[in-house]
Amino acid sequence: MSAETSGEEVFTNQNDIVQKFASMREELNSIWTKMNELSSDGSEHRQVISALEPMASDRKCFRLIGDVLVERTVSEVLPAVKSTEEQIRKTLETLAKEVEVKKERLAAFQTKYKIRVKGEDGEDEEEPQNSGNAKNDQAGASSHGVLVSSS
């Protein structure tokens, strides 16, 4: 693989194209996974907030910090939980923007190298069309299961 003057990677080998495409999809999937985890955490924080808000501010409350359970009051814990929930929400917004950018880059890469994924757009074959030796490149792409969609 070589680099253009603009710094963008140019792939000449079909295996490199397949690997880069798989890497980009895996990166996108890992962000989605992190977003799902954070969404669950945010939901838990909102439940705690809704449970603590109606309580008296001097009421005894316990909070798990790392592996340590500490005794506090509702007035001490509630602002901390609200702050953490706000940070989670902001992180989710940032990750959502990052997902959109990565989806656009993935789509551009897929279009540039004419990558078709089995199961998408009614296609039955998986095969990047940019190849020098079609028979060898085709065999490498077919044996690489990452391009096969489970839809």
Short mmCIF file of N, CA and C in Angstrom, two decimals:
data_model
loop_
_atom_site.label_atom_id
_atom_site.label_comp_id
_atom_site.label_asym_id
_atom_site.label_seq_id
_atom_site.Cartn_x
_atom_site.Cartn_y
_atom_site.Cartn_z
N MET A 1 0.85 -1.17 0.00
CA MET A 1 0.00 0.00 0.00
C MET A 1 0.88 1.22 0.00
N SER A 2 0.45 2.27 -0.67
CA SER A 2 1.21 3.51 -0.76
C SER A 2 0.34 4.66 -0.33
N ALA A 3 0.96 5.83 -0.18
CA ALA A 3 0.21 7.01 0.26
C ALA A 3 0.21 8.06 -0.83
N GLU A 4 -0.92 8.72 -0.99
CA GLU A 4 -1.00 9.84 -1.91
C GLU A 4 -0.40 11.06 -1.24
N THR A 5 -0.23 12.13 -1.98
CA THR A 5 0.32 13.35 -1.40
C THR A 5 -0.63 13.96 -0.38
N SER A 6 -1.92 13.69 -0.47
CA SER A 6 -2.88 14.24 0.49
C SER A 6 -2.84 13.49 1.81
N GLY A 7 -2.10 12.38 1.91
CA GLY A 7 -2.02 11.62 3.14
C GLY A 7 -3.03 10.50 3.20
N GLU A 8 -3.92 10.39 2.23
CA GLU A 8 -4.93 9.35 2.22
C GLU A 8 -4.30 8.07 1.71
N GLU A 9 -4.68 6.94 2.33
CA GLU A 9 -4.13 5.65 1.93
C GLU A 9 -4.75 5.20 0.61
N VAL A 10 -3.92 4.60 -0.22
CA VAL A 10 -4.39 4.01 -1.47
C VAL A 10 -4.00 2.54 -1.43
N PHE A 11 -4.97 1.69 -1.64
CA PHE A 11 -4.74 0.25 -1.57
C PHE A 11 -4.73 -0.32 -2.98
N THR A 12 -3.74 -1.15 -3.26
CA THR A 12 -3.65 -1.79 -4.56
C THR A 12 -3.93 -3.29 -4.45
N ASN A 13 -3.78 -3.85 -3.27
CA ASN A 13 -4.00 -5.27 -3.05
C ASN A 13 -5.38 -5.48 -2.45
N GLN A 14 -6.13 -6.42 -2.99
CA GLN A 14 -7.49 -6.64 -2.52
C GLN A 14 -7.53 -7.09 -1.07
N ASN A 15 -6.57 -7.86 -0.64
CA ASN A 15 -6.54 -8.29 0.76
C ASN A 15 -6.38 -7.10 1.70
N ASP A 16 -5.56 -6.12 1.31
CA ASP A 16 -5.41 -4.91 2.12
C ASP A 16 -6.73 -4.14 2.19
N ILE A 17 -7.44 -4.10 1.09
CA ILE A 17 -8.74 -3.42 1.04
C ILE A 17 -9.71 -4.11 1.99
N VAL A 18 -9.76 -5.43 1.92
CA VAL A 18 -10.67 -6.21 2.76
C VAL A 18 -10.32 -6.01 4.24
N GLN A 19 -9.03 -6.04 4.56
CA GLN A 19 -8.59 -5.87 5.94
C GLN A 19 -8.95 -4.47 6.46
N LYS A 20 -8.71 -3.45 5.64
CA LYS A 20 -9.03 -2.09 6.06
C LYS A 20 -10.54 -1.93 6.25
N PHE A 21 -11.33 -2.48 5.34
CA PHE A 21 -12.78 -2.41 5.45
C PHE A 21 -13.26 -3.11 6.72
N ALA A 22 -12.72 -4.30 6.98
CA ALA A 22 -13.08 -5.04 8.18
C ALA A 22 -12.69 -4.27 9.44
N SER A 23 -11.53 -3.65 9.41
CA SER A 23 -11.06 -2.85 10.54
C SER A 23 -11.98 -1.66 10.79
N MET A 24 -12.39 -1.00 9.73
CA MET A 24 -13.29 0.15 9.86
C MET A 24 -14.64 -0.28 10.43
N ARG A 25 -15.15 -1.42 9.98
CA ARG A 25 -16.43 -1.92 10.49
C ARG A 25 -16.31 -2.32 11.95
N GLU A 26 -15.20 -2.95 12.32
CA GLU A 26 -14.98 -3.35 13.70
C GLU A 26 -14.90 -2.12 14.62
N GLU A 27 -14.24 -1.09 14.15
CA GLU A 27 -14.14 0.15 14.93
C GLU A 27 -15.53 0.75 15.14
N LEU A 28 -16.34 0.76 14.11
CA LEU A 28 -17.71 1.26 14.21
C LEU A 28 -18.52 0.41 15.19
N ASN A 29 -18.38 -0.89 15.11
CA ASN A 29 -19.09 -1.79 16.02
C ASN A 29 -18.66 -1.59 17.48
N SER A 30 -17.37 -1.33 17.70
CA SER A 30 -16.91 -1.13 19.07
C SER A 30 -17.48 0.17 19.65
N ILE A 31 -17.63 1.19 18.81
CA ILE A 31 -18.25 2.43 19.29
C ILE A 31 -19.71 2.20 19.63
N TRP A 32 -20.42 1.43 18.78
CA TRP A 32 -21.81 1.10 19.07
C TRP A 32 -21.92 0.34 20.40
N THR A 33 -21.02 -0.59 20.63
CA THR A 33 -21.02 -1.36 21.87
C THR A 33 -20.83 -0.44 23.08
N LYS A 34 -19.86 0.47 22.97
CA LYS A 34 -19.61 1.43 24.05
C LYS A 34 -20.83 2.31 24.28
N MET A 35 -21.48 2.74 23.20
CA MET A 35 -22.68 3.57 23.33
C MET A 35 -23.78 2.80 24.05
N ASN A 36 -23.94 1.53 23.76
CA ASN A 36 -24.96 0.71 24.43
C ASN A 36 -24.66 0.59 25.92
N GLU A 37 -23.39 0.38 26.27
CA GLU A 37 -23.00 0.30 27.67
C GLU A 37 -23.29 1.62 28.39
N LEU A 38 -22.90 2.74 27.76
CA LEU A 38 -23.11 4.04 28.38
C LEU A 38 -24.59 4.37 28.49
N SER A 39 -25.37 3.96 27.51
CA SER A 39 -26.81 4.19 27.56
C SER A 39 -27.43 3.45 28.74
N SER A 40 -26.98 2.24 28.96
CA SER A 40 -27.45 1.45 30.11
C SER A 40 -27.04 2.12 31.42
N ASP A 41 -25.79 2.57 31.50
CA ASP A 41 -25.32 3.27 32.70
C ASP A 41 -26.12 4.54 32.94
N GLY A 42 -26.39 5.28 31.89
CA GLY A 42 -27.17 6.51 32.01
C GLY A 42 -28.57 6.23 32.52
N SER A 43 -29.17 5.16 32.04
CA SER A 43 -30.50 4.77 32.50
C SER A 43 -30.48 4.43 33.99
N GLU A 44 -29.46 3.71 34.42
CA GLU A 44 -29.33 3.38 35.84
C GLU A 44 -29.16 4.64 36.68
N HIS A 45 -28.37 5.58 36.19
CA HIS A 45 -28.17 6.84 36.93
C HIS A 45 -29.49 7.62 37.02
N ARG A 46 -30.27 7.63 35.94
CA ARG A 46 -31.56 8.33 35.98
C ARG A 46 -32.51 7.68 36.97
N GLN A 47 -32.47 6.36 37.08
CA GLN A 47 -33.30 5.67 38.06
C GLN A 47 -32.90 6.05 39.48
N VAL A 48 -31.60 6.12 39.73
CA VAL A 48 -31.12 6.51 41.06
C VAL A 48 -31.53 7.95 41.36
N ILE A 49 -31.38 8.82 40.38
CA ILE A 49 -31.78 10.22 40.58
C ILE A 49 -33.26 10.33 40.92
N SER A 50 -34.09 9.62 40.17
CA SER A 50 -35.53 9.69 40.43
C SER A 50 -35.89 9.08 41.78
N ALA A 51 -35.10 8.14 42.26
CA ALA A 51 -35.35 7.56 43.58
C ALA A 51 -34.89 8.48 44.70
N LEU A 52 -33.80 9.22 44.47
CA LEU A 52 -33.24 10.07 45.52
C LEU A 52 -33.90 11.44 45.62
N GLU A 53 -34.40 11.97 44.52
CA GLU A 53 -34.94 13.34 44.53
C GLU A 53 -36.05 13.57 45.56
N PRO A 54 -37.01 12.65 45.71
CA PRO A 54 -38.06 12.93 46.69
C PRO A 54 -37.65 12.74 48.16
N MET A 55 -36.47 12.21 48.39
CA MET A 55 -36.04 11.91 49.76
C MET A 55 -35.49 13.15 50.46
N ALA A 56 -35.53 13.11 51.78
CA ALA A 56 -34.98 14.20 52.59
C ALA A 56 -33.48 14.29 52.36
N SER A 57 -32.95 15.50 52.29
CA SER A 57 -31.53 15.70 51.97
C SER A 57 -30.60 15.20 53.06
N ASP A 58 -31.08 15.06 54.30
CA ASP A 58 -30.22 14.58 55.38
C ASP A 58 -30.33 13.07 55.60
N ARG A 59 -31.08 12.41 54.77
CA ARG A 59 -31.26 10.96 54.88
C ARG A 59 -29.96 10.23 54.54
N LYS A 60 -29.69 9.16 55.27
CA LYS A 60 -28.50 8.36 55.04
C LYS A 60 -28.59 7.68 53.67
N CYS A 61 -27.47 7.65 52.99
CA CYS A 61 -27.42 7.10 51.64
C CYS A 61 -26.06 6.42 51.46
N PHE A 62 -26.04 5.37 50.67
CA PHE A 62 -24.78 4.67 50.41
C PHE A 62 -24.45 4.77 48.93
N ARG A 63 -23.17 4.92 48.66
CA ARG A 63 -22.72 5.04 47.28
C ARG A 63 -21.51 4.13 47.07
N LEU A 64 -21.53 3.41 45.97
CA LEU A 64 -20.42 2.53 45.64
C LEU A 64 -19.42 3.32 44.80
N ILE A 65 -18.23 3.49 45.33
CA ILE A 65 -17.16 4.19 44.61
C ILE A 65 -16.05 3.19 44.40
N GLY A 66 -15.89 2.76 43.14
CA GLY A 66 -14.95 1.68 42.85
C GLY A 66 -15.47 0.41 43.50
N ASP A 67 -14.70 -0.14 44.43
CA ASP A 67 -15.10 -1.34 45.16
C ASP A 67 -15.46 -1.03 46.60
N VAL A 68 -15.58 0.26 46.94
CA VAL A 68 -15.81 0.66 48.31
C VAL A 68 -17.20 1.26 48.45
N LEU A 69 -17.96 0.78 49.41
CA LEU A 69 -19.28 1.32 49.70
C LEU A 69 -19.11 2.37 50.79
N VAL A 70 -19.49 3.62 50.48
CA VAL A 70 -19.32 4.71 51.44
C VAL A 70 -20.68 5.24 51.87
N GLU A 71 -20.73 5.66 53.13
CA GLU A 71 -21.96 6.22 53.67
C GLU A 71 -21.92 7.73 53.51
N ARG A 72 -22.98 8.27 52.94
CA ARG A 72 -23.12 9.70 52.72
C ARG A 72 -24.56 10.08 53.00
N THR A 73 -24.89 11.32 52.69
CA THR A 73 -26.29 11.76 52.76
C THR A 73 -26.79 11.96 51.34
N VAL A 74 -28.10 12.03 51.20
CA VAL A 74 -28.70 12.25 49.88
C VAL A 74 -28.18 13.55 49.29
N SER A 75 -28.02 14.58 50.12
CA SER A 75 -27.54 15.88 49.62
C SER A 75 -26.11 15.81 49.08
N GLU A 76 -25.33 14.85 49.52
CA GLU A 76 -23.96 14.68 49.01
C GLU A 76 -23.93 13.80 47.76
N VAL A 77 -24.77 12.80 47.73
CA VAL A 77 -24.75 11.82 46.65
C VAL A 77 -25.48 12.33 45.40
N LEU A 78 -26.64 12.96 45.59
CA LEU A 78 -27.46 13.36 44.45
C LEU A 78 -26.73 14.26 43.45
N PRO A 79 -26.02 15.31 43.89
CA PRO A 79 -25.30 16.12 42.90
C PRO A 79 -24.22 15.33 42.14
N ALA A 80 -23.55 14.42 42.82
CA ALA A 80 -22.52 13.61 42.18
C ALA A 80 -23.14 12.70 41.12
N VAL A 81 -24.27 12.08 41.45
CA VAL A 81 -24.93 11.18 40.50
C VAL A 81 -25.46 11.99 39.30
N LYS A 82 -26.01 13.18 39.57
CA LYS A 82 -26.49 14.03 38.47
C LYS A 82 -25.35 14.46 37.57
N SER A 83 -24.22 14.79 38.16
CA SER A 83 -23.04 15.18 37.38
C SER A 83 -22.55 14.03 36.51
N THR A 84 -22.49 12.85 37.08
CA THR A 84 -22.06 11.67 36.32
C THR A 84 -23.02 11.36 35.19
N GLU A 85 -24.32 11.49 35.45
CA GLU A 85 -25.32 11.23 34.41
C GLU A 85 -25.17 12.25 33.27
N GLU A 86 -24.88 13.50 33.60
CA GLU A 86 -24.67 14.55 32.59
C GLU A 86 -23.42 14.24 31.75
N GLN A 87 -22.37 13.78 32.39
CA GLN A 87 -21.15 13.40 31.67
C GLN A 87 -21.42 12.23 30.73
N ILE A 88 -22.20 11.27 31.18
CA ILE A 88 -22.56 10.14 30.33
C ILE A 88 -23.34 10.62 29.12
N ARG A 89 -24.30 11.52 29.34
CA ARG A 89 -25.12 12.04 28.24
C ARG A 89 -24.25 12.78 27.22
N LYS A 90 -23.31 13.60 27.70
CA LYS A 90 -22.42 14.33 26.79
C LYS A 90 -21.52 13.38 26.02
N THR A 91 -21.04 12.35 26.68
CA THR A 91 -20.19 11.36 26.01
C THR A 91 -20.99 10.63 24.93
N LEU A 92 -22.23 10.30 25.23
CA LEU A 92 -23.09 9.64 24.23
C LEU A 92 -23.30 10.55 23.01
N GLU A 93 -23.48 11.84 23.24
CA GLU A 93 -23.65 12.77 22.12
C GLU A 93 -22.38 12.83 21.27
N THR A 94 -21.23 12.86 21.92
CA THR A 94 -19.96 12.88 21.21
C THR A 94 -19.76 11.61 20.40
N LEU A 95 -20.07 10.46 21.02
CA LEU A 95 -19.92 9.19 20.32
C LEU A 95 -20.89 9.08 19.14
N ALA A 96 -22.09 9.63 19.29
CA ALA A 96 -23.07 9.60 18.19
C ALA A 96 -22.53 10.39 16.99
N LYS A 97 -21.90 11.53 17.26
CA LYS A 97 -21.30 12.31 16.17
C LYS A 97 -20.15 11.54 15.53
N GLU A 98 -19.36 10.89 16.37
CA GLU A 98 -18.23 10.10 15.86
C GLU A 98 -18.72 8.94 15.00
N VAL A 99 -19.82 8.32 15.40
CA VAL A 99 -20.40 7.22 14.62
C VAL A 99 -20.80 7.72 13.24
N GLU A 100 -21.44 8.88 13.18
CA GLU A 100 -21.86 9.42 11.89
C GLU A 100 -20.66 9.68 10.98
N VAL A 101 -19.59 10.24 11.52
CA VAL A 101 -18.38 10.50 10.73
C VAL A 101 -17.79 9.19 10.23
N LYS A 102 -17.70 8.20 11.11
CA LYS A 102 -17.11 6.92 10.71
C LYS A 102 -18.00 6.18 9.71
N LYS A 103 -19.32 6.31 9.84
CA LYS A 103 -20.22 5.70 8.86
C LYS A 103 -20.02 6.33 7.49
N GLU A 104 -19.85 7.65 7.45
CA GLU A 104 -19.60 8.33 6.18
C GLU A 104 -18.28 7.88 5.56
N ARG A 105 -17.24 7.79 6.39
CA ARG A 105 -15.93 7.33 5.89
C ARG A 105 -16.01 5.90 5.37
N LEU A 106 -16.73 5.05 6.11
CA LEU A 106 -16.89 3.66 5.70
C LEU A 106 -17.64 3.58 4.37
N ALA A 107 -18.70 4.36 4.24
CA ALA A 107 -19.47 4.37 2.99
C ALA A 107 -18.61 4.87 1.83
N ALA A 108 -17.81 5.91 2.08
CA ALA A 108 -16.93 6.44 1.03
C ALA A 108 -15.88 5.40 0.63
N PHE A 109 -15.32 4.72 1.60
CA PHE A 109 -14.33 3.67 1.32
C PHE A 109 -14.98 2.55 0.53
N GLN A 110 -16.19 2.17 0.93
CA GLN A 110 -16.91 1.10 0.25
C GLN A 110 -17.21 1.49 -1.20
N THR A 111 -17.59 2.73 -1.41
CA THR A 111 -17.86 3.21 -2.77
C THR A 111 -16.59 3.31 -3.59
N LYS A 112 -15.53 3.85 -2.99
CA LYS A 112 -14.26 4.04 -3.70
C LYS A 112 -13.72 2.72 -4.24
N TYR A 113 -13.79 1.67 -3.42
CA TYR A 113 -13.23 0.38 -3.82
C TYR A 113 -14.30 -0.60 -4.31
N LYS A 114 -15.51 -0.09 -4.50
CA LYS A 114 -16.63 -0.88 -5.04
C LYS A 114 -16.82 -2.18 -4.26
N ILE A 115 -16.90 -2.04 -2.95
CA ILE A 115 -17.07 -3.20 -2.08
C ILE A 115 -18.56 -3.50 -1.97
N ARG A 116 -18.89 -4.75 -2.21
CA ARG A 116 -20.26 -5.22 -2.03
C ARG A 116 -20.24 -6.23 -0.90
N VAL A 117 -21.18 -6.11 0.01
CA VAL A 117 -21.26 -7.01 1.14
C VAL A 117 -22.44 -7.94 0.96
N LYS A 118 -22.19 -9.21 1.13
CA LYS A 118 -23.25 -10.20 0.96
C LYS A 118 -24.40 -9.88 1.91
N GLY A 119 -25.61 -9.85 1.35
CA GLY A 119 -26.79 -9.58 2.16
C GLY A 119 -27.21 -8.12 2.16
N GLU A 120 -26.37 -7.22 1.69
CA GLU A 120 -26.71 -5.80 1.62
C GLU A 120 -27.11 -5.45 0.19
N ASP A 121 -28.07 -4.60 0.02
CA ASP A 121 -28.52 -4.11 -1.28
C ASP A 121 -28.91 -5.24 -2.23
N GLY A 122 -29.34 -6.36 -1.69
CA GLY A 122 -29.79 -7.47 -2.53
C GLY A 122 -28.67 -8.18 -3.24
N GLU A 123 -27.42 -7.91 -2.86
CA GLU A 123 -26.28 -8.56 -3.51
C GLU A 123 -26.08 -9.94 -2.92
N ASP A 124 -25.72 -10.90 -3.75
CA ASP A 124 -25.46 -12.25 -3.29
C ASP A 124 -23.97 -12.56 -3.22
N GLU A 125 -23.14 -11.67 -3.72
CA GLU A 125 -21.70 -11.92 -3.73
C GLU A 125 -21.00 -10.90 -2.88
N GLU A 126 -19.86 -11.29 -2.37
CA GLU A 126 -19.01 -10.35 -1.67
C GLU A 126 -17.75 -10.25 -2.51
N GLU A 127 -17.47 -9.06 -3.05
CA GLU A 127 -16.29 -8.97 -3.89
C GLU A 127 -15.95 -7.52 -4.20
N PRO A 128 -14.81 -7.05 -3.68
CA PRO A 128 -14.34 -5.76 -4.14
C PRO A 128 -13.94 -5.88 -5.61
N GLN A 129 -14.29 -4.93 -6.42
CA GLN A 129 -14.09 -5.02 -7.86
C GLN A 129 -12.74 -4.49 -8.32
N ASN A 130 -11.92 -3.97 -7.43
CA ASN A 130 -10.63 -3.40 -7.79
C ASN A 130 -9.57 -4.47 -7.62
N SER A 131 -9.28 -5.23 -8.69
CA SER A 131 -8.31 -6.31 -8.54
C SER A 131 -7.38 -6.41 -9.74
N GLY A 132 -6.17 -6.87 -9.43
CA GLY A 132 -5.21 -7.10 -10.50
C GLY A 132 -5.34 -8.52 -11.00
N ASN A 133 -5.24 -9.48 -10.11
CA ASN A 133 -5.39 -10.88 -10.45
C ASN A 133 -6.72 -11.34 -9.89
N ALA A 134 -7.72 -11.35 -10.70
CA ALA A 134 -9.10 -11.58 -10.25
C ALA A 134 -9.26 -12.92 -9.55
N LYS A 135 -8.63 -13.98 -10.06
CA LYS A 135 -8.83 -15.30 -9.48
C LYS A 135 -8.23 -15.37 -8.07
N ASN A 136 -6.99 -14.92 -7.87
CA ASN A 136 -6.36 -14.96 -6.56
C ASN A 136 -7.02 -14.00 -5.60
N ASP A 137 -7.34 -12.79 -6.06
CA ASP A 137 -7.98 -11.81 -5.19
C ASP A 137 -9.36 -12.27 -4.79
N GLN A 138 -10.09 -12.88 -5.70
CA GLN A 138 -11.44 -13.36 -5.42
C GLN A 138 -11.40 -14.42 -4.33
N ALA A 139 -10.45 -15.33 -4.40
CA ALA A 139 -10.34 -16.39 -3.42
C ALA A 139 -10.04 -15.81 -2.05
N GLY A 140 -9.18 -14.80 -1.96
CA GLY A 140 -8.85 -14.17 -0.69
C GLY A 140 -10.06 -13.49 -0.09
N ALA A 141 -10.85 -12.82 -0.89
CA ALA A 141 -12.02 -12.11 -0.38
C ALA A 141 -13.10 -13.09 0.05
N SER A 142 -13.27 -14.17 -0.70
CA SER A 142 -14.32 -15.12 -0.37
C SER A 142 -14.04 -15.85 0.92
N SER A 143 -12.77 -16.07 1.24
CA SER A 143 -12.45 -16.80 2.45
C SER A 143 -12.45 -15.89 3.68
N HIS A 144 -12.58 -14.61 3.50
CA HIS A 144 -12.59 -13.66 4.60
C HIS A 144 -14.02 -13.38 5.00
N GLY A 145 -14.46 -13.91 6.15
CA GLY A 145 -15.86 -13.86 6.54
C GLY A 145 -16.34 -12.51 7.06
N VAL A 146 -15.47 -11.54 7.24
CA VAL A 146 -15.88 -10.27 7.82
C VAL A 146 -16.83 -9.51 6.93
N LEU A 147 -16.72 -9.67 5.62
CA LEU A 147 -17.55 -8.92 4.70
C LEU A 147 -18.96 -9.49 4.58
N VAL A 148 -19.21 -10.61 5.18
CA VAL A 148 -20.53 -11.22 5.06
C VAL A 148 -21.44 -10.63 6.13
N SER A 149 -22.52 -10.01 5.72
CA SER A 149 -23.48 -9.42 6.64
C SER A 149 -24.42 -10.49 7.14
N SER A 150 -24.85 -10.38 8.38
CA SER A 150 -25.75 -11.38 8.95
C SER A 150 -27.21 -10.99 8.81
N SER A 151 -27.52 -10.06 7.91
CA SER A 151 -28.91 -9.62 7.77
C SER A 151 -29.73 -10.45 6.87
#
